[in-house]
CSV table of N, CA and C in Angstrom, one decimal:
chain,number,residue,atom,x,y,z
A,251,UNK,N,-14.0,3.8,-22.7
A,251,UNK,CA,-12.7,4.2,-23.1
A,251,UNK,C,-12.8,5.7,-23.5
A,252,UNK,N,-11.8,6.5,-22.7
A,252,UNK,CA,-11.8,7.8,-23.3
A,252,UNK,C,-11.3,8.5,-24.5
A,253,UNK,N,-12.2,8.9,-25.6
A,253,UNK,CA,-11.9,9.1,-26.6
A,253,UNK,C,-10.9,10.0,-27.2
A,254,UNK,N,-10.0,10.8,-25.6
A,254,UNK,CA,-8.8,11.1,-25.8
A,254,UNK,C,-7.6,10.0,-26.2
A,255,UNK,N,-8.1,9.1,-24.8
A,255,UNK,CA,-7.2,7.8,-25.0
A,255,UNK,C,-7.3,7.0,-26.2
A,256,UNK,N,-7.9,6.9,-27.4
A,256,UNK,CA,-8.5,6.3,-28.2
A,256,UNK,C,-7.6,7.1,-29.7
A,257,UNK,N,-7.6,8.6,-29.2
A,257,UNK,CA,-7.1,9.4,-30.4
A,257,UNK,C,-5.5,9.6,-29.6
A,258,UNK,N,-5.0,9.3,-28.8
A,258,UNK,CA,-3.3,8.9,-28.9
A,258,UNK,C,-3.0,8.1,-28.4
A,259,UNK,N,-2.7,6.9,-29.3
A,259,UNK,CA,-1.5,5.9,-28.9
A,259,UNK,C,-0.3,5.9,-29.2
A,260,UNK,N,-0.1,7.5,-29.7
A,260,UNK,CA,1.5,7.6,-29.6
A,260,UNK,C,1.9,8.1,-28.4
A,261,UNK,N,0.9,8.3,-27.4
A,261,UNK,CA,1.9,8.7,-25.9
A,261,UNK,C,2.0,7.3,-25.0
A,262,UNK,N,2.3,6.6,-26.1
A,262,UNK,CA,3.4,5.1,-25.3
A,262,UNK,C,4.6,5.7,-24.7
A,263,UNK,N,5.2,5.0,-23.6
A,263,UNK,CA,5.9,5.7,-22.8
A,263,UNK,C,7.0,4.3,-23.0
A,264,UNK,N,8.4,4.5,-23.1
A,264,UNK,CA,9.6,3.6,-22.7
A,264,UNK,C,9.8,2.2,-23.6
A,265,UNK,N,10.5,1.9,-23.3
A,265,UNK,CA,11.9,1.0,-23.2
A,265,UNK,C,12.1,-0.3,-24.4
A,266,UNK,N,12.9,-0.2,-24.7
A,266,UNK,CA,13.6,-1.6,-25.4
A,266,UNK,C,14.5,-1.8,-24.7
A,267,UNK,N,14.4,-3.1,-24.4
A,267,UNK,CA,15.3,-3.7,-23.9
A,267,UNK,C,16.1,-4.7,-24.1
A,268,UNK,N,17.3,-4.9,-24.2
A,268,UNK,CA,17.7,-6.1,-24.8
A,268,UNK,C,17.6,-7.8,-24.3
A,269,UNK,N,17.6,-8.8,-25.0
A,269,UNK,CA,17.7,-9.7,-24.3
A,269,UNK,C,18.8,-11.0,-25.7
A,270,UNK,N,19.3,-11.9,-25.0
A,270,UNK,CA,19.8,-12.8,-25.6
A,270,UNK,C,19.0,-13.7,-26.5
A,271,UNK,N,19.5,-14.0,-27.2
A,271,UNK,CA,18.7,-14.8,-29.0
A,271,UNK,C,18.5,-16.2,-28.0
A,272,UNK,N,17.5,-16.8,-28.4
A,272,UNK,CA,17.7,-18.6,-28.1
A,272,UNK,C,18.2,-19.2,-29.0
A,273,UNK,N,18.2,-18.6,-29.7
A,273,UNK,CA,18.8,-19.7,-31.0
A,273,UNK,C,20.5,-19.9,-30.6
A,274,UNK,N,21.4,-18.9,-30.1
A,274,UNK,CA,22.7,-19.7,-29.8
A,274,UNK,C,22.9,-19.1,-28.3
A,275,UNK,N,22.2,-20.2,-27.3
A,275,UNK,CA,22.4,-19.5,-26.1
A,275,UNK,C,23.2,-20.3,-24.9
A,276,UNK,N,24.1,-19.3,-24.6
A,276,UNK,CA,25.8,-19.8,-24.5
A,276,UNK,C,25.4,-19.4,-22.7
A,277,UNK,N,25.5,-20.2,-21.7
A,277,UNK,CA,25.6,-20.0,-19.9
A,277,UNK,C,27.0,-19.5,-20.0
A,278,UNK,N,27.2,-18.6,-19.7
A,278,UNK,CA,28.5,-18.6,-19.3
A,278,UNK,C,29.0,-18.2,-18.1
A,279,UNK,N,29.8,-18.6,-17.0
A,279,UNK,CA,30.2,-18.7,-15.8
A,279,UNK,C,30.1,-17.0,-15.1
A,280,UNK,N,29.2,-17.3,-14.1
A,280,UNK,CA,28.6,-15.8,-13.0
A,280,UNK,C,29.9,-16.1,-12.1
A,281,UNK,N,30.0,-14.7,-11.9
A,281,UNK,CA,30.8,-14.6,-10.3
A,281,UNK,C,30.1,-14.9,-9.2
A,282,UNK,N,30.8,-15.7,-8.3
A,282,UNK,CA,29.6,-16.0,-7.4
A,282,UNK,C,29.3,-14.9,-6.2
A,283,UNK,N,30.4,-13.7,-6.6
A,283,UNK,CA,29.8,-12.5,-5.6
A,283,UNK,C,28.9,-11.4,-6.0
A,284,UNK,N,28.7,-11.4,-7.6
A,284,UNK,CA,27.4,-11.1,-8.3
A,284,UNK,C,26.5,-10.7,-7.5
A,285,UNK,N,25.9,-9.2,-7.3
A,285,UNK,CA,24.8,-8.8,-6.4
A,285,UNK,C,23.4,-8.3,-7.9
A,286,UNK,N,22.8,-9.2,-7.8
A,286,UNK,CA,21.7,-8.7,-8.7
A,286,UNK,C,20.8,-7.8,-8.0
A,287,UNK,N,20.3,-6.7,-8.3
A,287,UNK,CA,19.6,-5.5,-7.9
A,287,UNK,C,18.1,-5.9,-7.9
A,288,UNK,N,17.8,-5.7,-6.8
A,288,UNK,CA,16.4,-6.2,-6.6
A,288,UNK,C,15.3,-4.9,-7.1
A,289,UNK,N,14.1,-5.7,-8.0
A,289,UNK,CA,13.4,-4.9,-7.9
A,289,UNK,C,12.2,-4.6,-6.6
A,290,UNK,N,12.3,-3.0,-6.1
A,290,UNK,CA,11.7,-2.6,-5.3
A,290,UNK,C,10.3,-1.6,-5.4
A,291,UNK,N,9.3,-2.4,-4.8
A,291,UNK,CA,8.0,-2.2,-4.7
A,291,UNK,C,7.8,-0.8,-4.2
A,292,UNK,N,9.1,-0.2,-2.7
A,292,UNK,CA,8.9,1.6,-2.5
A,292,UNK,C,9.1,2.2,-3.5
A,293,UNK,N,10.4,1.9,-3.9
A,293,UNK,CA,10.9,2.6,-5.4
A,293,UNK,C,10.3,3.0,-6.3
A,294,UNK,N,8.9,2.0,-7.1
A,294,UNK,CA,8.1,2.1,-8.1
A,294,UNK,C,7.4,3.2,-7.5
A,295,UNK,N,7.1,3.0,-6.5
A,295,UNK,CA,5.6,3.5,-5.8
A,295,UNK,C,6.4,5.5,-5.8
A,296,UNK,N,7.6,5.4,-5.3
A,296,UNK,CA,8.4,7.1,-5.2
A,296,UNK,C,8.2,7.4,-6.7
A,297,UNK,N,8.6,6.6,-7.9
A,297,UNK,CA,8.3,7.6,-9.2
A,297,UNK,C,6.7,7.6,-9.6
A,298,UNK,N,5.9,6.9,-9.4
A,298,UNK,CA,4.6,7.2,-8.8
A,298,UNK,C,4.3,8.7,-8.4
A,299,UNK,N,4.5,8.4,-7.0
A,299,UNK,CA,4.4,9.5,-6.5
A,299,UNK,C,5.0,11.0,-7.3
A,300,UNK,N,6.4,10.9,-7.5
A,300,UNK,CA,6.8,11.7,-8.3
A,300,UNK,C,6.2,12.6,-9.6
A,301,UNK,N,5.4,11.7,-10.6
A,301,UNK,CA,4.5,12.0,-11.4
A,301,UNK,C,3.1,12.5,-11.1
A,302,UNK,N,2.7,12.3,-10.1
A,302,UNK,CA,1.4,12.7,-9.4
A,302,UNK,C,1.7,14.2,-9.0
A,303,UNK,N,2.9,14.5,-8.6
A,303,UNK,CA,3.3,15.7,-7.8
A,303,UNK,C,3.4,17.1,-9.2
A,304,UNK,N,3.6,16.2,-10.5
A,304,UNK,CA,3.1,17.3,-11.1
A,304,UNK,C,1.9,17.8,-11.1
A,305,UNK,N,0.6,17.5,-11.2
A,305,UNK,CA,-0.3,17.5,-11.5
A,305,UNK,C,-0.8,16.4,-12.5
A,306,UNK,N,-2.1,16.5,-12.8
A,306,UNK,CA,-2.5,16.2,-14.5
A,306,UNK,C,-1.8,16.4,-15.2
A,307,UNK,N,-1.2,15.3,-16.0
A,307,UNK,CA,-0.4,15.5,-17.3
A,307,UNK,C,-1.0,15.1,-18.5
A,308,UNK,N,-2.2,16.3,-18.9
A,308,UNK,CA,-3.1,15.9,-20.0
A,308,UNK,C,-2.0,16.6,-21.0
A,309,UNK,N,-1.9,16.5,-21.8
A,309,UNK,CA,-1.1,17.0,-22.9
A,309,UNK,C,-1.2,18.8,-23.3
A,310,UNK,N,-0.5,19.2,-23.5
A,310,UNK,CA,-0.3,21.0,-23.7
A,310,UNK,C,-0.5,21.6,-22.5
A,311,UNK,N,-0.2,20.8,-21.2
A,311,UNK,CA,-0.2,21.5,-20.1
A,311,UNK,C,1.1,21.5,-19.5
A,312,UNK,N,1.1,22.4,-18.6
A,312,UNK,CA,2.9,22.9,-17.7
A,312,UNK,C,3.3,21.6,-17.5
A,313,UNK,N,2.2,20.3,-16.4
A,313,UNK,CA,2.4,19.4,-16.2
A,313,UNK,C,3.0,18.4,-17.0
A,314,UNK,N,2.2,18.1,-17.9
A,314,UNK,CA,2.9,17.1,-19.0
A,314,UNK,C,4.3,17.6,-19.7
A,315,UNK,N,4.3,18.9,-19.9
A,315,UNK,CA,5.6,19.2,-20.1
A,315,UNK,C,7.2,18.8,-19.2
A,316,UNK,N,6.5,19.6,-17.9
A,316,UNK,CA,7.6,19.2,-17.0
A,316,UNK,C,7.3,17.7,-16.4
A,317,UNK,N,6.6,16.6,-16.5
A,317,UNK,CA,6.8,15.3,-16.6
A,317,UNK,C,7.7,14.7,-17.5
A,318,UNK,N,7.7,15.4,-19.0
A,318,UNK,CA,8.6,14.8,-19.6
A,318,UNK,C,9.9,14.8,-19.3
A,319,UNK,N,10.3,16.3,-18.9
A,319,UNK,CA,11.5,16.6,-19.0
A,319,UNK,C,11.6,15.6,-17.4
A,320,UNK,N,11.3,15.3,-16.6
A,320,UNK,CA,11.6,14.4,-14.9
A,320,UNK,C,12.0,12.8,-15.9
A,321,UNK,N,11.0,12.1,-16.7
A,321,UNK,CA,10.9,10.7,-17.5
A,321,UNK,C,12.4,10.7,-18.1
A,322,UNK,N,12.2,11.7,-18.8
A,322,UNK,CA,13.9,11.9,-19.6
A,322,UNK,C,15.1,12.0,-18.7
A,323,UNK,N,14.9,12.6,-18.2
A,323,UNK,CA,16.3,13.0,-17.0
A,323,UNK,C,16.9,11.7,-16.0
A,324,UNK,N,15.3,11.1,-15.5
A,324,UNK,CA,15.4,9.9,-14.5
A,324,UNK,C,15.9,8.6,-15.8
A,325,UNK,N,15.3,8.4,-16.9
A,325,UNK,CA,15.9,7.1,-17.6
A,325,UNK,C,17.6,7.6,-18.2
A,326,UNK,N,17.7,9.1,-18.0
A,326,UNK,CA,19.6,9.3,-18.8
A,326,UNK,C,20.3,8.8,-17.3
A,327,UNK,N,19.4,9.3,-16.4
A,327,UNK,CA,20.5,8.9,-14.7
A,327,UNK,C,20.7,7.3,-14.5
A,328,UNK,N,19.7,7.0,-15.1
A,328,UNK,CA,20.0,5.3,-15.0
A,328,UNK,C,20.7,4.8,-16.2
A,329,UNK,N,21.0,5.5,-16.9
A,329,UNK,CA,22.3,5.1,-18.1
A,329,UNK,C,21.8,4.4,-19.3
A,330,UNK,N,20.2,4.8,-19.7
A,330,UNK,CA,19.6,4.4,-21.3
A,330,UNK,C,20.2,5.4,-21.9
A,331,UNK,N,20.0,5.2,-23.4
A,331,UNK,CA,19.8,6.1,-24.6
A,331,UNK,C,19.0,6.6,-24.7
A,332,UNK,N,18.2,7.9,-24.1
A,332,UNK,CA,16.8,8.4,-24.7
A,332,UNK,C,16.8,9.3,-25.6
A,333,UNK,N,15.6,8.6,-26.5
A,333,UNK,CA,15.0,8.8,-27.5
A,333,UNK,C,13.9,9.7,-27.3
A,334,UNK,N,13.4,10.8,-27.7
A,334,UNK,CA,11.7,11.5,-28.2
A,334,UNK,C,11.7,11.5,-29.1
A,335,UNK,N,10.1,11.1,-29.4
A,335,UNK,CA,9.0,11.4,-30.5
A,335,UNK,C,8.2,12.4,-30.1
A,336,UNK,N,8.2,13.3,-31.4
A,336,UNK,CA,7.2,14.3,-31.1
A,336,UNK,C,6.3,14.1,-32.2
A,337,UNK,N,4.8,14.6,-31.5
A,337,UNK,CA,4.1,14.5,-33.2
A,337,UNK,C,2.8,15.5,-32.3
A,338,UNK,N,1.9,16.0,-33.6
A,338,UNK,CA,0.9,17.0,-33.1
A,338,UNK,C,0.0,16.3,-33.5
A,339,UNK,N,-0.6,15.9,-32.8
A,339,UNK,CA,-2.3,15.3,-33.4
A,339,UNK,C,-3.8,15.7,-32.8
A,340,UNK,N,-4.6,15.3,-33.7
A,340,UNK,CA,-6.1,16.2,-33.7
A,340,UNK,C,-6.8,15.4,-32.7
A,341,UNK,N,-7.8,16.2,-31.8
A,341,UNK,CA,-8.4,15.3,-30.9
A,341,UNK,C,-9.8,15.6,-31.6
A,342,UNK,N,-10.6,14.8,-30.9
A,342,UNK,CA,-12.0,14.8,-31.5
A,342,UNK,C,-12.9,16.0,-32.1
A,343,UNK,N,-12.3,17.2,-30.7
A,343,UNK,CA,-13.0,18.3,-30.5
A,343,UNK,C,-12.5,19.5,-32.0
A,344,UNK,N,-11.1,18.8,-32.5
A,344,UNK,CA,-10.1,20.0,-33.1
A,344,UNK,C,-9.1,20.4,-32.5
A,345,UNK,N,-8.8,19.7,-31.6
A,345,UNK,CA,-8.4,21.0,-30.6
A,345,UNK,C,-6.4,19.7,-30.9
A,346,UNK,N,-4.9,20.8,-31.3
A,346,UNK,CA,-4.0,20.0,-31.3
A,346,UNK,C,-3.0,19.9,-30.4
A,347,UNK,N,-3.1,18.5,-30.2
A,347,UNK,CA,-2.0,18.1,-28.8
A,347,UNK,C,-1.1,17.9,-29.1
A,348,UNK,N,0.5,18.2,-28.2
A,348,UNK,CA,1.8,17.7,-28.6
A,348,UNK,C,1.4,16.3,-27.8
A,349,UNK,N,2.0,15.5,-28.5
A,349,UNK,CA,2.3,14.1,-27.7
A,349,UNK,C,3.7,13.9,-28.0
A,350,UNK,N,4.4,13.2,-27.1
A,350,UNK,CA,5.7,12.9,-26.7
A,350,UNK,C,5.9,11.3,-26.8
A,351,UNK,N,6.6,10.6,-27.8
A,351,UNK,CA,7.3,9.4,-26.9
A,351,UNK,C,8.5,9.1,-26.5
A,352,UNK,N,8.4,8.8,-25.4
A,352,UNK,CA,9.8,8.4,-24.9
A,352,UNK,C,10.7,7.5,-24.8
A,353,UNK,N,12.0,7.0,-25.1
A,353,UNK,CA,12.2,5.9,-25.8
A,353,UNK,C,13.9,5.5,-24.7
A,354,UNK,N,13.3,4.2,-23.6
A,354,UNK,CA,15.2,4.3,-23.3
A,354,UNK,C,15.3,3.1,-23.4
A,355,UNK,N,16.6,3.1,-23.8
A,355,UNK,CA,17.3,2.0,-24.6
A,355,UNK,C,18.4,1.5,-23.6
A,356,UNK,N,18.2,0.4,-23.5
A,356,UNK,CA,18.8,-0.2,-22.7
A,356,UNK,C,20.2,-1.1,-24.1
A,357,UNK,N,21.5,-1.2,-23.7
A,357,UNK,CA,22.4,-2.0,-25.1
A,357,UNK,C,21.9,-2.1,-26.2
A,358,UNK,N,21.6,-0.8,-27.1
A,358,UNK,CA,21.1,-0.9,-28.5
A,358,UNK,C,21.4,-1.1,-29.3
A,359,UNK,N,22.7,-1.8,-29.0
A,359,UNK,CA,23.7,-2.2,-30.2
A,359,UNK,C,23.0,-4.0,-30.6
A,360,UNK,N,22.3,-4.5,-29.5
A,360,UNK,CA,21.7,-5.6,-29.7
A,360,UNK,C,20.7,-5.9,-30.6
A,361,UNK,N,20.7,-7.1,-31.2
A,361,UNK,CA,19.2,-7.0,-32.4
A,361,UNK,C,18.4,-7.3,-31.6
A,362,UNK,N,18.3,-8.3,-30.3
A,362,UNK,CA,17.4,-9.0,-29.9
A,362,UNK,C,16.3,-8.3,-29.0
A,363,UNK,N,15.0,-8.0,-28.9
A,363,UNK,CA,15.1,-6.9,-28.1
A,363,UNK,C,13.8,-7.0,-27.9
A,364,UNK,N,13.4,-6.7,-25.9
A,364,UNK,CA,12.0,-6.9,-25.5
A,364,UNK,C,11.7,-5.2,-25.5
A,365,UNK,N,10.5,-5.3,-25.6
A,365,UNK,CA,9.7,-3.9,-25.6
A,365,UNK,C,8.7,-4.0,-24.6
A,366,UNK,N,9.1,-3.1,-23.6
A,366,UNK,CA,8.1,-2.4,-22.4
A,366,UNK,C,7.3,-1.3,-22.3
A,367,UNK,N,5.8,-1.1,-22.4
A,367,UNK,CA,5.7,0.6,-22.8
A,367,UNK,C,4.7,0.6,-21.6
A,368,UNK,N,4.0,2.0,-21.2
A,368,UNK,CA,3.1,2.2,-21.3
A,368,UNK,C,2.7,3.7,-21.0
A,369,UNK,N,1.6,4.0,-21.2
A,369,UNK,CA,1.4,5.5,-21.5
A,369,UNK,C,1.7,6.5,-20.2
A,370,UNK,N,2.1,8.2,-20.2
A,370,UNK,CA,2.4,8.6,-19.4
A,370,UNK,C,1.6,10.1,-18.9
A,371,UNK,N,0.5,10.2,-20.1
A,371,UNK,CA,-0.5,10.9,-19.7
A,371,UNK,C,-1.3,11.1,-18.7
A,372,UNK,N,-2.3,11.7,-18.4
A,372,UNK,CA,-3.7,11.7,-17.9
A,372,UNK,C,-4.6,12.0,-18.6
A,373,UNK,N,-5.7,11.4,-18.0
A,373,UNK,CA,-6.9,11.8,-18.9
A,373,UNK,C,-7.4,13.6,-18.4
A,374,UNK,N,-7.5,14.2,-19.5
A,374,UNK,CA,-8.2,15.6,-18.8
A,374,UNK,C,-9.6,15.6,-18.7
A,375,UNK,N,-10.8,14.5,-18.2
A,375,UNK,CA,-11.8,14.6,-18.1
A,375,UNK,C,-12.2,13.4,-16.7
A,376,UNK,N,-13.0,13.4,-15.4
A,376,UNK,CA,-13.1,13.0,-14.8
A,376,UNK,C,-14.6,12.5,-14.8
A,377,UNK,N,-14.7,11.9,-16.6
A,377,UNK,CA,-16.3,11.5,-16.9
A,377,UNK,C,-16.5,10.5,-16.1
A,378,UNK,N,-16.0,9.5,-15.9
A,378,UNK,CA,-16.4,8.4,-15.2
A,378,UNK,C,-16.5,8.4,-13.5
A,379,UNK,N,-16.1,9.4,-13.2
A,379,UNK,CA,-16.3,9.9,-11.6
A,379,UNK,C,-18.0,9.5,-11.2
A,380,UNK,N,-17.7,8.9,-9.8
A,380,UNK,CA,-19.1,8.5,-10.0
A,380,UNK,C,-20.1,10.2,-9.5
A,381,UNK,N,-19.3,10.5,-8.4
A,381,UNK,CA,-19.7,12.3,-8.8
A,381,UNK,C,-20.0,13.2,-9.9
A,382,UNK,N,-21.1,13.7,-10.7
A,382,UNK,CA,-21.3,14.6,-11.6
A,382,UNK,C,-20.2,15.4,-11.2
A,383,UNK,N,-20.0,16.0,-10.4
A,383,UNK,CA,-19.3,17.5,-10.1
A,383,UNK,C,-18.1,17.2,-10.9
A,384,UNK,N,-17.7,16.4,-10.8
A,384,UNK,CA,-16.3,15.9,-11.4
A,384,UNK,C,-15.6,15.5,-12.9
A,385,UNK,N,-17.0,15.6,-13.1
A,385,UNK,CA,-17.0,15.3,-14.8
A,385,UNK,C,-16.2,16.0,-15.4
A,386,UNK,N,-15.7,17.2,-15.3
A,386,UNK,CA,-15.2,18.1,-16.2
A,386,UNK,C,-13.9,18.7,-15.9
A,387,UNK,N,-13.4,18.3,-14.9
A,387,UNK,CA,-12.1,17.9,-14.2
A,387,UNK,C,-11.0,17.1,-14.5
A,388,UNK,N,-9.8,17.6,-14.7
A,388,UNK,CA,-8.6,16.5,-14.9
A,388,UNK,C,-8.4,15.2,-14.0
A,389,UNK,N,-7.8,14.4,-14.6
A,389,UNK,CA,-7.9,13.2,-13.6
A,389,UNK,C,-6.5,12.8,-13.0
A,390,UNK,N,-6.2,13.0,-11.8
A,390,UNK,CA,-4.6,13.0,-11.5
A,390,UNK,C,-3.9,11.9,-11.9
A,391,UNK,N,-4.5,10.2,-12.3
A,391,UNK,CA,-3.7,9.8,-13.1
A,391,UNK,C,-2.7,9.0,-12.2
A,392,UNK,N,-3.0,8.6,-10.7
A,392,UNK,CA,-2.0,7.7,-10.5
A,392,UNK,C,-2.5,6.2,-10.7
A,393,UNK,N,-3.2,5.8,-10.9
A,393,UNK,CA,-3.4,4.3,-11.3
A,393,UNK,C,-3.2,4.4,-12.8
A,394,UNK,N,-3.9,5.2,-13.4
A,394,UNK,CA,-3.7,5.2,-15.0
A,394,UNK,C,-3.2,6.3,-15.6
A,395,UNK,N,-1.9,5.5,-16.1
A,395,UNK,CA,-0.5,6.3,-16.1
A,395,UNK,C,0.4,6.2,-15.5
A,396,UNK,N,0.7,6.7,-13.9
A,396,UNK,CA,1.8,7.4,-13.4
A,396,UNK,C,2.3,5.4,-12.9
A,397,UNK,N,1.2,4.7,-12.4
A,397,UNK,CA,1.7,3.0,-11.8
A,397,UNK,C,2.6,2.2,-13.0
A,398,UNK,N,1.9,2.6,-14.1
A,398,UNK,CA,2.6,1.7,-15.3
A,398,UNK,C,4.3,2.3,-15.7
A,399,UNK,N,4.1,3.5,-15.8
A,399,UNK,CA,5.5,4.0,-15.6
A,399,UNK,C,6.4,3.9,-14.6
A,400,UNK,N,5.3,4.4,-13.4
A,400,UNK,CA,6.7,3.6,-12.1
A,400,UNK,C,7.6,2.5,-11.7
A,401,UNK,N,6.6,1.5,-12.5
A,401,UNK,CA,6.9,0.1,-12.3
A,401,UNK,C,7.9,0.3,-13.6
A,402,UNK,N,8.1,0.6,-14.9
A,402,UNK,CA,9.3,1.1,-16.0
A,402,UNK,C,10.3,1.7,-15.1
A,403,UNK,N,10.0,2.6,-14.6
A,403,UNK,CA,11.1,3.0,-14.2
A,403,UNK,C,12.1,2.6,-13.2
A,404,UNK,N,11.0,1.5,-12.5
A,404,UNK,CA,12.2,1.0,-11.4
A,404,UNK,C,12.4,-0.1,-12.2
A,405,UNK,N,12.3,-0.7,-13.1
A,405,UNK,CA,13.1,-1.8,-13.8
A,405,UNK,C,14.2,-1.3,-14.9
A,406,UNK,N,14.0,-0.1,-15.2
A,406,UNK,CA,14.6,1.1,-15.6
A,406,UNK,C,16.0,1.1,-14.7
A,407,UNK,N,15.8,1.3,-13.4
A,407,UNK,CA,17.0,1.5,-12.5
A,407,UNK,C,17.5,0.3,-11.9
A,408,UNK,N,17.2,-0.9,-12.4
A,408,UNK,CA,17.8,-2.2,-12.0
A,408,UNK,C,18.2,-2.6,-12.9
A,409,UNK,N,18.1,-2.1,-14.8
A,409,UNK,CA,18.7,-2.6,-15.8
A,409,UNK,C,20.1,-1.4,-15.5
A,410,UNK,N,20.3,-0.6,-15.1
A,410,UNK,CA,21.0,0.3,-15.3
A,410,UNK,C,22.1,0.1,-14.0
């Protein structure tokens, strides 16, 4: 585990969402022309892709910057309440990162509420490459990172 990843777990990425209490849980009559919005496997895969098109989004870079502002913009288009957390914290080396969370709220007026996160960084070290050359390289971050958010965001756009 990368000891960047290890010194922020505040760049959790997204959503509360609401759901119904069981304790008073009332069926009550669907229209039967009701189209529920399917979640889509391209879809995920395009905000995917979208995130990767920044670059590396290791923290205090153009990247991670302009990632946030794309996260923010895409969950207000699908009609959440977004929330940021900002905080500055120390990495191993000394060296201080902005980290961001981002927070969309799906009916917040609800008490009952599931929580979906996951982080939206990249790692800036490519230690585990089985290539030496690569060690010291940003890591673009589409499996870890950009998949966990794509998949948020298109449930993101089917709550919405």
């Amino acid at each position: 585990m990368s000891v960047l990843r290890s010194l922020i777990p505040a760049l959790c990425f997204f959503s509360l969402f609401s759901c119904q209490s069981t304790a008073k849980k009332t069926v009550e009559p669907q229209p039967s022309n009701l189209e529920v919005p399917a979640f889509s496997g391209d879809s995920a895969w395009q905000y995917v892709k979208e995130q990767t098109l920044f670059g590396p989004r290791v923290p205090n870079t153009a990247a991670h910057k302009a990632c946030r502002e794309y996260l923010v913009n895409t969950l207000t288009t699908f009609g959440a309440a977004v929330t940021t957390q900002t905080a500055s914290l120390t990495a191993f080396d000394g060296t201080t990162l902005q980290a961001t969370n981002i927070i969309g709220s799906f009916l917040p007026d609800k008490t009952s509420r599931i929580l979906l996160c996951a982080h939206w960084d990249s790692r800036p070290w490519a230690d585990y490459d089985p290539d030496p050359a690569n060690h010291k390289k940003p890591v673009m971050g589409a499996n870890d990172g950009a998949s966990g958010v794509g998949v948020l965001l298109e449930i993101a756009r089917v709550l919405g």
